[in-house]
Amino acid sequence: MSGTIVMPKLGMTMTEGKIVEWYKEVGDPVNQGEAILMISSEKLNQEIEAPIAGVLLNKNGEVEDELKVGATIAVIGEEGKTVLTNDNEAVQPTTAIEKPDNSDYTDVLVNKEEKTMKGDRLFITPLAKKMAKDNNFDMNLIKGTGGNGRITKQDIQRVLANGLDYKSDLPTQPASVDVEVVGEGLPPMRKAIARNMRRSLGQTAQLTLHRKANADNLIDFQKVLRKEIESTELDVKLTLTVLIARATVLALQDLKKMNSLYQDGQLTEFDEVHLGIATSLEDGLVVPVIKDAHQKTIGNLAREIKELTGKARNGEASGDLLSGSTFTITNLGASGIEYFTPILNTPETGILGVGAFQDELILTEKGKVKSVKKIPFSVTFDHQIVDGATAADFLTILTKYIESPYLLVL
């Protein structure tokens, strides 16, 4: 009996994860539920546990290697047993194989696609393979220094600096230069953000509309609710962000085209609203998700927003809390920003930017000058899915709820 550990999908946009640390080596005994390694996704670090008890038979990557979601990371089973690679070919991963000094192509390596010139197979991590292909390297001419002779990222970097390890009678193509790798050299979270933002801009036709709403009634409404909360001693922190979130949820239910996802060639409109709340961290940004926000009262929204954003800032939010949103809100009001152009959290159709309150003078119907507070909104939408008129309608509906806030509790 053996158990396979695969790279989990910790978020809707996650496509690969990085191995941060191995807690076990090949041949080490492990218990069911024991942490085997730590991975880093685009949003958080997470320990991966053993699905069964046994011996770690195979490691399919080294520290800093990146594997696609669903790729095999490791195999656990009985000591000495044969395990299967991703291509279902049997190998004995716990057997060390030494390569004679005078050999060119006698490496015993494993990979589901690449073969050596003498019919042997090739061990290479996914990241190393990509780097080798980007630089037009013959992978058979590279000495692997990882477990079982696996070619790793460090081996490719060595070859980039010093040249190929082995000679070949076959002509090789020159290495390409200036290969663009999005986020290369950045910390894991920033690299993931870079990739997500580039992917978002590359896959969608983004346009942003702006509008201000009179916030005076919303501020008065907040004061009334806060007074009621104090009289009942409820543990609720009622911020204006909570009320804007409630207004957004209602607007999305009124205009479901904005509460939709476009993914894998399929457009899905949702009755349910799963609201993402963009939360800034010291070194990046995450989006905890309020699931079924349309079913939450204002008080419940307040509690969940406080709880989930707190977990996100403390690095305690699990993958399921950071995925599954159908629409996102991002608020730069605390930074004094009025209008901005938020980038879509793909595959969502829209994202709402909230700016800082502004004092403005208006002329009343009686001809008197009055000072009011305005709140600026910026909605970015995918023009492939909806037109400007639809996004404008969304802002109109949202403004209705902001300026008539008692509708939020009906």
Short mmCIF file of C-alpha atoms in Angstrom, two decimals, residues 4-8 15 60 66-74 86 112 126:
data_model
loop_
_atom_site.label_atom_id
_atom_site.label_comp_id
_atom_site.label_asym_id
_atom_site.label_seq_id
_atom_site.Cartn_x
_atom_site.Cartn_y
_atom_site.Cartn_z
CA THR A 4 0.79 9.82 -2.98
CA ILE A 5 1.18 13.43 -1.90
CA VAL A 6 0.26 15.89 -4.65
CA MET A 7 0.54 19.65 -4.87
CA PRO A 8 -2.79 20.94 -3.48
CA THR A 15 -1.45 27.02 -10.62
CA ASN A 60 9.70 14.63 -6.62
CA GLU A 66 7.99 24.71 -8.16
CA LEU A 67 5.44 22.05 -9.09
CA LYS A 68 2.15 22.37 -10.89
CA VAL A 69 -1.09 21.85 -8.95
CA GLY A 70 -1.86 18.12 -8.98
CA ALA A 71 1.76 17.08 -9.59
CA THR A 72 3.18 14.36 -7.37
CA ILE A 73 5.37 15.75 -4.59
CA ALA A 74 6.19 12.53 -2.78
CA ASN A 86 3.74 10.28 -12.72
CA LYS A 112 7.49 11.28 -18.00
CA PRO A 126 9.41 20.84 -13.37
#
